[in-house]
Coordinates of C-alpha atoms in Angstrom, one line a residue:
M1 CA 0.0 -0.1 0.2
Y2 CA 2.8 2.2 0.9
S3 CA 4.6 1.5 -2.4
L4 CA 1.3 2.2 -4.2
L5 CA 0.9 5.5 -2.4
A6 CA 4.3 6.4 -3.1
M7 CA 4.1 5.5 -6.8
L8 CA 1.2 7.7 -7.3
C9 CA 2.6 10.6 -5.3
L10 CA 5.4 10.5 -7.8
A11 CA 3.2 10.4 -10.7
V12 CA 1.2 13.6 -9.7
A13 CA 4.8 15.3 -8.8
V14 CA 5.9 14.5 -12.7
E15 CA 2.8 15.7 -14.1
A16 CA 2.8 18.7 -12.1
T17 CA 6.3 19.1 -13.3
A18 CA 5.4 18.6 -16.8
Q19 CA 2.6 21.2 -16.4
E20 CA 5.1 23.7 -15.0
V21 CA 7.7 23.1 -17.9
E22 CA 5.1 23.5 -20.3
R23 CA 3.6 26.8 -18.6
E24 CA 7.3 28.2 -18.6
R25 CA 7.8 27.5 -22.5
A26 CA 4.4 29.1 -23.4
D27 CA 5.5 32.1 -21.4
F28 CA 8.9 32.3 -22.7
E29 CA 7.4 31.9 -26.4
L30 CA 4.8 34.7 -25.8
G31 CA 7.7 37.1 -24.1
R32 CA 9.8 36.7 -27.0
A33 CA 6.9 37.4 -29.5
T34 CA 5.8 40.4 -27.7
E35 CA 9.6 42.0 -27.8
I36 CA 10.1 41.2 -31.2
L37 CA 6.8 42.8 -32.0
A38 CA 7.7 46.1 -30.2
N39 CA 11.2 46.0 -31.8
I40 CA 9.4 46.2 -35.1
M41 CA 7.1 48.6 -34.4
R42 CA 10.0 50.8 -32.9
E43 CA 12.3 50.4 -36.2
F44 CA 9.4 51.3 -38.4
E45 CA 8.6 54.4 -36.0
V46 CA 11.9 55.6 -36.2
G47 CA 13.7 54.7 -39.4
F48 CA 11.2 53.9 -41.9
V49 CA 11.7 56.2 -45.0
D50 CA 8.1 58.0 -44.7
E51 CA 6.4 59.0 -41.3
V52 CA 4.3 56.4 -39.7
K53 CA 2.0 56.5 -36.4
V54 CA 2.6 54.0 -34.0
D55 CA -1.3 53.6 -33.7
D56 CA -1.6 52.7 -37.3
L57 CA 1.0 50.1 -36.7
L58 CA -0.6 48.7 -33.8
N59 CA -3.8 48.3 -35.6
S60 CA -2.3 46.8 -38.4
A61 CA -0.5 44.4 -36.2
V62 CA -3.6 43.6 -34.2
M63 CA -5.9 42.9 -37.3
G64 CA -3.4 40.6 -38.8
M65 CA -3.5 38.4 -35.5
V66 CA -7.1 38.6 -35.2
M67 CA -7.9 37.8 -38.9
S68 CA -5.7 34.8 -38.6
T69 CA -8.1 33.0 -36.0
D70 CA -11.8 33.3 -36.9
P71 CA -14.1 36.1 -38.7
Y72 CA -15.6 36.7 -35.0
S73 CA -12.4 37.8 -33.1
E74 CA -11.8 41.8 -33.3
Y75 CA -9.7 44.6 -31.7
L76 CA -12.3 47.4 -30.4
S77 CA -10.6 50.5 -30.2
E78 CA -11.7 53.3 -28.0
E79 CA -13.5 54.9 -31.2
D80 CA -15.1 51.5 -32.1
M81 CA -16.5 51.0 -28.4
N82 CA -19.7 53.0 -29.4
D83 CA -20.7 51.2 -32.2
F84 CA -19.9 48.1 -30.0
E85 CA -22.4 49.1 -27.2
V86 CA -25.1 50.1 -29.8
L87 CA -24.8 46.5 -31.4
T88 CA -25.1 44.5 -28.0
T89 CA -27.6 47.0 -26.0
G90 CA -29.7 48.4 -29.1
R91 CA -29.4 52.0 -27.1
Y92 CA -27.6 55.3 -28.1
G93 CA -27.8 58.7 -27.2
G94 CA -29.8 60.7 -30.2
V95 CA -32.9 61.9 -31.8
G96 CA -33.9 58.7 -32.8
S97 CA -34.0 58.3 -36.5
T98 CA -32.2 56.8 -39.7
I99 CA -30.8 59.3 -42.2
R100 CA -29.7 58.8 -45.9
Q101 CA -27.9 60.4 -48.5
R102 CA -29.9 62.5 -51.4
G103 CA -27.7 64.7 -53.4
D104 CA -25.7 67.2 -51.7
Y105 CA -28.0 66.5 -48.4
V106 CA -28.7 64.3 -45.8
I107 CA -32.5 63.5 -45.1
F108 CA -34.4 62.0 -42.7
A109 CA -35.0 58.3 -43.6
Q110 CA -37.0 56.8 -40.6
P111 CA -37.8 58.3 -37.4
Y112 CA -38.6 55.9 -34.8
Q113 CA -42.1 55.7 -33.0
G114 CA -42.0 57.9 -30.0
S115 CA -38.5 59.1 -30.7
P116 CA -37.3 63.1 -30.3
S117 CA -37.7 63.1 -33.9
D118 CA -41.2 61.5 -34.1
K119 CA -42.4 63.8 -31.1
A120 CA -41.1 66.8 -33.4
G121 CA -43.2 66.1 -36.2
I122 CA -40.2 65.0 -38.5
K123 CA -41.4 63.1 -41.4
I124 CA -39.4 60.8 -43.8
G125 CA -37.9 62.9 -46.7
D126 CA -37.3 66.1 -44.6
K127 CA -34.0 67.4 -45.5
I128 CA -31.3 68.6 -42.9
V129 CA -30.2 71.9 -43.9
S130 CA -28.1 72.8 -40.6
I131 CA -27.4 71.2 -37.3
D132 CA -26.4 73.6 -34.7
G133 CA -25.4 76.2 -37.0
Y134 CA -23.3 73.9 -39.2
D135 CA -24.5 74.0 -43.0
M136 CA -25.1 70.4 -43.8
K137 CA -24.8 71.0 -47.6
G138 CA -22.4 68.6 -48.7
A139 CA -22.0 66.8 -45.6
T140 CA -22.1 63.0 -45.4
V141 CA -24.3 60.5 -43.6
K142 CA -21.5 59.9 -41.0
D143 CA -21.2 63.6 -40.5
A144 CA -24.8 64.2 -39.7
S145 CA -25.1 61.4 -37.6
D146 CA -21.9 62.4 -35.5
R147 CA -23.6 65.9 -34.9
L148 CA -27.3 64.7 -34.3
K149 CA -25.8 62.1 -31.6
G150 CA -24.7 63.0 -28.3
E151 CA -25.4 62.7 -24.4
P152 CA -29.3 62.2 -23.3
E153 CA -30.8 65.3 -21.9
T154 CA -28.8 67.6 -24.2
F155 CA -30.3 69.8 -27.0
V156 CA -29.1 70.0 -30.6
E157 CA -30.6 72.7 -32.9
V158 CA -31.7 71.1 -36.4
V159 CA -32.9 73.2 -39.3
I160 CA -35.2 71.2 -41.8
K161 CA -36.7 71.9 -45.3
R162 CA -40.0 69.7 -45.1
N163 CA -40.5 67.3 -47.9
I164 CA -44.4 68.3 -47.7
G165 CA -44.9 72.1 -48.1
G166 CA -41.2 73.0 -48.6
T167 CA -41.2 75.2 -45.3
I168 CA -38.1 75.7 -43.5
D169 CA -38.4 74.8 -39.9
T170 CA -36.1 75.4 -37.0
L171 CA -36.5 72.3 -34.3
R172 CA -34.8 72.3 -31.1
L173 CA -34.5 68.6 -30.1
C174 CA -33.7 67.1 -26.6
R175 CA -31.5 64.1 -27.0
E176 CA -32.7 61.0 -25.3
R177 CA -31.2 57.3 -24.7
I178 CA -32.7 55.6 -28.1
S179 CA -33.6 51.8 -27.7
I180 CA -33.9 50.2 -30.9
P181 CA -36.5 47.6 -31.0
S182 CA -35.4 44.1 -31.3
I183 CA -39.3 43.0 -31.8
P184 CA -40.7 45.4 -34.5
Y185 CA -43.9 43.7 -34.8
S186 CA -46.1 40.9 -32.8
G187 CA -50.0 40.2 -33.5
I188 CA -52.5 37.9 -34.5
I189 CA -52.2 37.3 -38.4
R190 CA -55.4 35.1 -38.6
D191 CA -57.2 32.2 -37.5
G192 CA -56.0 32.6 -33.9
V193 CA -52.5 32.4 -34.8
G194 CA -50.1 34.8 -33.4
Y195 CA -47.0 36.2 -35.1
I196 CA -43.9 37.6 -33.6
S197 CA -41.0 39.1 -35.6
H198 CA -37.3 39.3 -33.5
N199 CA -34.7 40.9 -35.3
D200 CA -31.9 40.5 -32.9
F201 CA -30.8 39.8 -29.4
I202 CA -29.8 42.7 -27.5
E203 CA -30.2 43.6 -23.5
G204 CA -33.8 43.6 -23.3
S205 CA -35.2 41.2 -26.0
Y206 CA -36.6 39.2 -23.2
D207 CA -38.7 41.9 -21.9
E208 CA -39.8 42.7 -25.2
M209 CA -40.6 39.2 -26.2
R210 CA -42.3 38.6 -22.8
R211 CA -44.8 41.4 -23.4
A212 CA -45.2 40.4 -27.1
V213 CA -46.0 36.7 -25.9
E214 CA -48.5 38.1 -23.0
R215 CA -50.4 40.4 -25.5
L216 CA -51.2 37.1 -27.7
M217 CA -51.9 35.3 -24.5
A218 CA -54.4 37.7 -23.6
T219 CA -56.5 37.2 -27.0
D220 CA -59.1 34.5 -27.0
S221 CA -58.4 31.0 -28.1
L222 CA -54.9 31.6 -29.4
K223 CA -54.1 28.4 -31.4
G224 CA -50.1 28.6 -32.0
I225 CA -47.6 31.3 -32.4
V226 CA -44.9 31.9 -35.2
L227 CA -41.5 33.0 -34.0
D228 CA -39.6 34.5 -37.1
Y229 CA -35.9 34.6 -36.7
R230 CA -35.0 34.6 -40.2
S231 CA -31.9 36.9 -41.0
N232 CA -31.5 37.2 -36.9
G233 CA -27.9 37.2 -36.6
G234 CA -27.8 36.5 -32.8
G235 CA -26.5 38.4 -30.1
V236 CA -26.4 38.3 -26.1
L237 CA -26.7 34.5 -25.3
Q238 CA -28.5 35.1 -22.0
E239 CA -31.2 36.8 -23.8
A240 CA -31.9 33.6 -25.6
V241 CA -31.8 31.6 -22.7
D242 CA -34.4 33.8 -20.9
I243 CA -36.6 33.7 -23.9
L244 CA -36.5 30.3 -23.8
S245 CA -37.8 30.5 -20.6
L246 CA -41.2 31.7 -22.0
F247 CA -41.9 28.3 -23.6
L248 CA -40.4 25.6 -21.5
P249 CA -40.2 24.5 -17.8
R250 CA -37.9 26.3 -15.3
N251 CA -34.7 24.6 -14.8
E252 CA -34.8 23.1 -18.3
R253 CA -31.0 22.7 -19.4
V254 CA -31.1 24.4 -22.9
V255 CA -27.6 25.2 -23.8
S256 CA -23.9 24.3 -22.9
V257 CA -20.7 26.3 -23.5
K258 CA -17.4 24.5 -23.4
G259 CA -13.7 26.3 -24.0
R260 CA -10.4 24.5 -24.7
D261 CA -10.8 22.1 -21.8
S262 CA -13.5 20.4 -19.9
S263 CA -13.1 22.9 -16.7
S264 CA -14.3 25.9 -18.6
L265 CA -18.0 23.9 -19.3
H266 CA -20.9 26.2 -18.5
T267 CA -24.4 25.1 -18.6
Y268 CA -27.5 27.5 -18.8
S269 CA -31.0 26.6 -18.0
T270 CA -34.4 28.6 -18.1
R271 CA -34.8 30.6 -15.1
Y272 CA -38.3 32.0 -15.2
A273 CA -41.4 30.4 -14.8
P274 CA -43.2 29.6 -18.5
L275 CA -46.0 31.8 -20.1
A276 CA -46.7 29.6 -23.1
E277 CA -45.6 26.1 -22.1
D278 CA -48.4 24.3 -23.8
V279 CA -49.0 26.8 -27.0
P280 CA -48.1 25.3 -30.5
I281 CA -44.9 27.0 -32.0
V282 CA -43.4 27.1 -35.5
V283 CA -39.9 28.8 -35.5
L284 CA -39.0 30.3 -39.3
V285 CA -35.4 30.3 -39.9
S286 CA -33.2 31.1 -43.0
D287 CA -29.4 30.6 -43.9
L288 CA -29.1 34.0 -42.3
S289 CA -30.2 32.8 -38.8
A290 CA -27.0 32.7 -36.5
S291 CA -25.6 32.2 -33.2
S292 CA -28.4 32.9 -30.4
S293 CA -31.2 32.6 -32.9
E294 CA -29.3 28.9 -34.1
I295 CA -29.4 28.2 -29.8
L296 CA -33.1 29.1 -29.6
A297 CA -34.4 27.2 -32.5
G298 CA -32.1 24.3 -31.9
A299 CA -33.1 23.9 -28.2
L300 CA -37.0 23.9 -29.2
Q301 CA -36.2 21.3 -31.8
D302 CA -34.1 19.0 -29.5
L303 CA -36.7 19.2 -26.8
D304 CA -39.4 18.6 -29.3
R305 CA -41.2 22.0 -28.2
A306 CA -41.4 23.3 -31.9
V307 CA -41.3 22.7 -35.3
I308 CA -38.6 24.6 -37.3
M309 CA -39.3 25.7 -41.0
G310 CA -37.2 27.4 -43.4
Q311 CA -33.6 26.7 -44.9
R312 CA -31.0 25.4 -42.8
T313 CA -29.4 28.1 -40.9
Y314 CA -25.8 29.6 -40.7
G315 CA -24.1 27.2 -38.5
K316 CA -22.4 29.4 -36.0
G317 CA -21.8 27.5 -32.8
L318 CA -19.0 29.7 -31.6
V319 CA -19.0 31.8 -28.5
Q320 CA -17.5 35.5 -27.8
G321 CA -16.2 37.1 -25.1
T322 CA -14.5 40.5 -24.3
R323 CA -11.4 41.1 -22.5
Y324 CA -10.4 45.0 -21.4
L325 CA -6.7 45.5 -23.0
G326 CA -6.1 48.9 -21.2
Y327 CA -6.3 52.5 -22.7
N328 CA -10.2 51.9 -23.2
S329 CA -9.8 49.5 -25.7
Y330 CA -11.2 45.7 -25.8
L331 CA -10.4 42.4 -27.6
K332 CA -13.6 40.5 -28.7
Y333 CA -12.6 37.0 -29.1
T334 CA -14.0 33.5 -29.4
T335 CA -13.6 31.7 -26.0
S336 CA -15.7 28.5 -26.5
K337 CA -18.2 26.4 -28.5
Y338 CA -21.9 25.9 -27.7
Y339 CA -23.7 22.7 -27.1
I340 CA -27.8 22.3 -27.6
P341 CA -29.7 19.8 -25.3
S342 CA -29.0 16.8 -27.7
G343 CA -25.2 17.6 -27.1
R344 CA -24.6 18.7 -30.5
C345 CA -22.7 21.6 -31.7
I346 CA -24.0 23.2 -34.8
Q347 CA -20.5 24.8 -36.1
S348 CA -20.7 24.4 -39.8
R349 CA -17.0 26.0 -40.5
D350 CA -13.7 25.1 -39.6
Y351 CA -11.2 28.1 -39.1
S352 CA -8.1 26.2 -37.5
D353 CA -6.5 26.3 -40.8
L354 CA -6.7 30.1 -40.9
R355 CA -3.5 30.3 -38.9
N356 CA -1.6 28.2 -41.4
R357 CA -3.3 30.0 -44.3
G358 CA -5.2 27.1 -45.4
G359 CA -8.7 28.9 -45.6
I360 CA -12.0 28.0 -44.3
K361 CA -13.4 24.6 -44.5
S362 CA -16.9 23.2 -44.1
I363 CA -17.2 20.0 -41.6
P364 CA -16.8 17.1 -43.9
D365 CA -19.5 14.4 -43.7
S366 CA -17.2 11.9 -42.2
L367 CA -17.3 14.2 -39.1
I368 CA -20.7 14.8 -38.8
S369 CA -22.2 12.7 -36.0
E370 CA -25.9 11.4 -35.3
Y371 CA -27.8 12.7 -32.2
A372 CA -31.2 12.2 -30.8
T373 CA -34.1 14.8 -29.6
R374 CA -35.9 14.1 -26.5
N375 CA -38.5 12.1 -28.7
G376 CA -35.9 10.2 -30.1
R377 CA -36.0 11.9 -33.5
R378 CA -32.5 11.7 -35.4
V379 CA -30.8 15.1 -35.7
W380 CA -27.1 15.9 -36.7
D381 CA -24.2 18.2 -35.7
G382 CA -21.7 20.0 -37.9
G383 CA -23.9 22.0 -40.4
G384 CA -26.5 24.5 -38.5
I385 CA -30.1 23.7 -37.5
V386 CA -31.7 21.8 -40.4
P387 CA -35.5 22.6 -40.5
D388 CA -38.0 19.8 -39.6
V389 CA -40.1 21.5 -42.9
K390 CA -38.1 22.7 -45.7
L391 CA -39.0 25.4 -47.7
E392 CA -37.5 27.4 -50.8
P393 CA -36.0 30.7 -50.3
E394 CA -38.0 33.6 -51.4
Y395 CA -37.1 35.0 -54.9
V396 CA -35.7 38.3 -54.9
S397 CA -34.9 40.0 -58.1
R398 CA -31.6 41.8 -58.6
F399 CA -33.3 44.3 -60.6
A400 CA -35.6 45.6 -58.0
T401 CA -33.0 45.1 -55.3
T402 CA -30.8 47.6 -57.6
L403 CA -33.6 50.0 -57.8
Y404 CA -34.2 50.2 -54.2
Q405 CA -30.1 50.3 -53.3
L406 CA -29.9 53.3 -55.5
G407 CA -32.3 55.0 -53.8
F408 CA -34.8 55.7 -56.4
M409 CA -37.6 53.8 -54.7
D410 CA -37.3 55.9 -51.5
D411 CA -36.9 59.1 -53.8
W412 CA -40.2 58.4 -55.7
A413 CA -41.9 57.5 -52.5
D414 CA -41.0 60.9 -51.1
E415 CA -42.6 62.7 -54.1
Y416 CA -45.5 60.5 -54.1
M417 CA -46.2 61.6 -50.4
Q418 CA -46.1 65.4 -51.6
R419 CA -49.3 64.6 -53.8
H420 CA -51.0 62.2 -51.5
H421 CA -50.1 63.2 -47.9
E422 CA -53.4 63.6 -46.8
E423 CA -54.5 60.0 -47.5
R424 CA -54.6 57.1 -45.0
V425 CA -53.6 53.6 -45.8
D426 CA -54.3 50.1 -44.6
P427 CA -51.1 48.3 -44.2
R428 CA -52.7 45.2 -44.9
T429 CA -54.3 45.8 -48.2
F430 CA -52.7 48.9 -49.6
V431 CA -51.4 48.7 -53.2
I432 CA -50.2 51.5 -55.5
S433 CA -52.3 51.7 -58.4
D434 CA -51.3 51.3 -62.2
Q435 CA -51.4 54.7 -62.9
E436 CA -48.9 55.5 -59.7
Y437 CA -46.7 52.7 -61.1
E438 CA -46.4 54.2 -64.8
D439 CA -45.7 57.5 -63.0
F440 CA -42.8 55.6 -61.1
C441 CA -41.6 54.2 -64.8
R442 CA -41.5 57.8 -66.2
F443 CA -39.6 58.7 -63.0
L444 CA -37.0 56.8 -64.0
Q445 CA -36.6 57.6 -67.6
D446 CA -33.5 59.8 -66.9
K447 CA -31.8 57.6 -64.3
D448 CA -28.7 55.9 -64.7
I449 CA -29.6 52.1 -63.5
P450 CA -26.1 50.3 -63.6
Y451 CA -27.9 46.7 -63.7
E452 CA -26.8 43.5 -65.7
S453 CA -28.7 40.3 -65.3
G454 CA -27.1 37.0 -63.9
I455 CA -27.6 35.4 -67.4
R456 CA -26.0 38.2 -68.9
K457 CA -22.8 38.1 -66.7
A458 CA -22.8 34.1 -67.0
L459 CA -22.8 34.6 -70.8
V460 CA -20.0 37.1 -71.0
A461 CA -18.1 34.7 -68.8
L462 CA -18.9 31.7 -71.1
E463 CA -17.7 33.7 -74.3
K464 CA -14.6 34.4 -72.6
A465 CA -14.0 30.9 -72.0
V466 CA -14.9 29.9 -75.4
Q467 CA -12.6 32.1 -76.9
E468 CA -9.6 30.8 -74.7
D469 CA -10.5 27.1 -75.4
L470 CA -10.5 28.0 -79.0
Y471 CA -14.3 27.1 -79.4
A472 CA -15.2 30.5 -80.9
E473 CA -16.1 29.0 -84.4
E474 CA -18.1 26.4 -83.1
L475 CA -20.0 28.1 -80.4
G476 CA -19.9 31.6 -81.1
P477 CA -23.1 32.0 -83.4
V478 CA -24.8 30.4 -80.6
I479 CA -23.6 32.6 -77.7
E480 CA -24.5 35.6 -80.0
S481 CA -27.9 34.4 -80.7
L482 CA -28.3 34.1 -77.0
K483 CA -26.8 37.7 -76.4
A484 CA -29.5 39.0 -78.4
S485 CA -32.4 37.5 -77.1
I486 CA -31.5 38.5 -73.5
K487 CA -32.2 42.1 -73.1
D488 CA -31.2 44.0 -69.7
D489 CA -33.4 47.3 -71.1
T490 CA -34.8 48.9 -68.2
A491 CA -38.6 49.2 -69.7
L492 CA -38.8 45.2 -70.3
N493 CA -37.4 44.7 -66.9
L494 CA -39.8 47.1 -65.1
E495 CA -42.5 44.9 -66.9
R496 CA -40.9 41.3 -66.1
Y497 CA -40.5 42.3 -62.3
R498 CA -43.6 44.5 -62.2
D499 CA -45.3 42.7 -59.0
E500 CA -42.3 42.7 -57.1
I501 CA -41.3 46.4 -57.6
I502 CA -45.2 47.6 -57.0
E503 CA -45.0 45.7 -53.6
T504 CA -41.9 47.1 -52.6
L505 CA -42.9 50.8 -53.6
S506 CA -46.2 50.0 -51.7
I507 CA -44.4 49.2 -48.7
Q508 CA -42.4 52.5 -48.9
I509 CA -45.6 54.2 -49.0
I510 CA -47.0 52.5 -45.9
L511 CA -43.8 53.2 -44.2
R512 CA -44.5 57.1 -44.8
N513 CA -48.1 56.7 -43.3
G514 CA -46.9 54.9 -40.4
Y515 CA -44.2 53.1 -38.9
L516 CA -41.8 50.1 -39.2
C517 CA -44.3 47.7 -37.4
D518 CA -46.9 48.8 -40.0
V519 CA -44.8 47.6 -42.6
E520 CA -43.7 44.4 -40.6
E521 CA -47.7 43.5 -40.6
R522 CA -47.9 43.9 -44.2
V523 CA -44.6 41.8 -44.8
A524 CA -46.3 39.1 -42.4
V525 CA -49.7 38.7 -43.8
K526 CA -48.1 38.4 -47.6
D527 CA -45.5 36.1 -46.8
E528 CA -46.1 32.4 -47.9
A529 CA -43.5 31.1 -45.2
V530 CA -46.0 32.5 -42.7
E531 CA -48.7 31.4 -44.3
R532 CA -47.3 27.7 -44.3
A533 CA -46.6 27.9 -40.8
I534 CA -50.2 29.4 -39.9
E535 CA -51.5 26.3 -42.0
L536 CA -49.3 23.6 -40.2
L537 CA -50.1 25.2 -36.6
I538 CA -53.9 24.8 -37.6
D539 CA -53.2 21.2 -38.5
S540 CA -52.6 19.7 -35.1
E541 CA -52.3 16.1 -36.3
E542 CA -49.5 16.8 -38.7
Y543 CA -48.0 19.3 -36.4
N544 CA -47.7 16.5 -33.6
R545 CA -46.5 13.8 -36.0
I546 CA -43.5 15.9 -37.2
L547 CA -42.6 16.2 -33.5
R548 CA -43.2 12.5 -32.4
E549 CA -41.7 10.7 -35.3
Q550 CA -40.0 12.6 -38.0
H551 CA -36.3 12.3 -38.4
L552 CA -33.9 14.9 -40.2
E553 CA -31.6 14.4 -42.9
K554 CA -28.0 15.7 -42.6
H555 CA -28.5 18.7 -45.1

């Protein structure tokens, strides 16, 4: 027994010595690298042929380091922290409106409901003439934004030219702590089915979601809830956990995070009593649903609490933390991976080779493992959340997108409001008339629209390949015939994509007659995916069959 004890003590001592040696080696390598980096920066600052700034060298060195890890790690300088705070909290000090460029001036693009801009009567399209006496002609959006933002309870004087009427007004706005809603709309869509649109996970998202669920629960005969997480890129993990508390029993384990070793394992469980524990749920997801939205959808899927509908999600199974570096700067970097209740991690991309310039790789099928939900349904790791009901993504024409991105739809809608500002519209039913659409087409006649269809781009690439591979004689006439039949003419595209453009223009008018919540309501009642979700919730037999027995495919 004494011999065994002595051997055990010797083994522990050897292991401890090995750990100390490894720690000393790592400390030496870190010290060496730090000294070399400092020496390089000193040499450039002192002896480089052109003058360089130490801060610029530091930023470049840091950018190189974080870029070699993964896309989510980043250095946050003092100047970056304001944007980071808005990203994580959804709050900032200002007048509460988005703005955009039009010609030589910046105009108001969307005053938030109840904000200082809204209370002052500012409307979409109003031009900013000056801010605190500074002439804003030629100013950029950033210039105007920097002057409009400031500490809450401070004042800013804004001179505007009204889009409707053209009068010049001087407004003295009191800045407030602006909170950007994370849930822009919730309501009953039809047949007793509620709908909640959730944009991101910021501080306070749980409170917003709780109020939305309470409003739906207060209605008679609620048959189900559609939770829309399409394009939700995630955010604060704890907010996702707390939102899950609304639909799951208290103390239900919903996600675990683990870093480099098992000692870093931390488990998150629901901590509040549920509000809608028995209400059927369909969660809408897309390929842009990531991080916290995948945790929420994945936990509900693993626990067979909701049917997931849409497209396979992005596959971000990594968790980031922040560390203070001194001098008001921070490092945001990946500290762990998360695992949803079945035990799977849905990370779909391998960034380990970035450090060796190997690029980003997808998780191969050979490394994808099978897991089981609470009811025994088959699910998989390594590739995002695969929906229980797959839907094709909604088609959006590049031509309509180009018109919107160039601001032509906004500019026309501002002109429309000058003629129709006394009219009121129903968000669910309003559509611009055929005559108004013809007016929009005339509005575009003198506009430069740099649009080339995907088919024409593919033909250009094909033509180049044909010439390089010496097939021009045989295939040249065929390509010329195809090019002649494909016309990227604006008038033809306006007719080809007429319905989509009319709907987008109608939404712009709805926004100018109300708020973002009205637009979200309109989009929801017209959305085919929402309609499919409602039909499934009404068909309780099919809904329960999916949760009881339907296995998932790998992809």
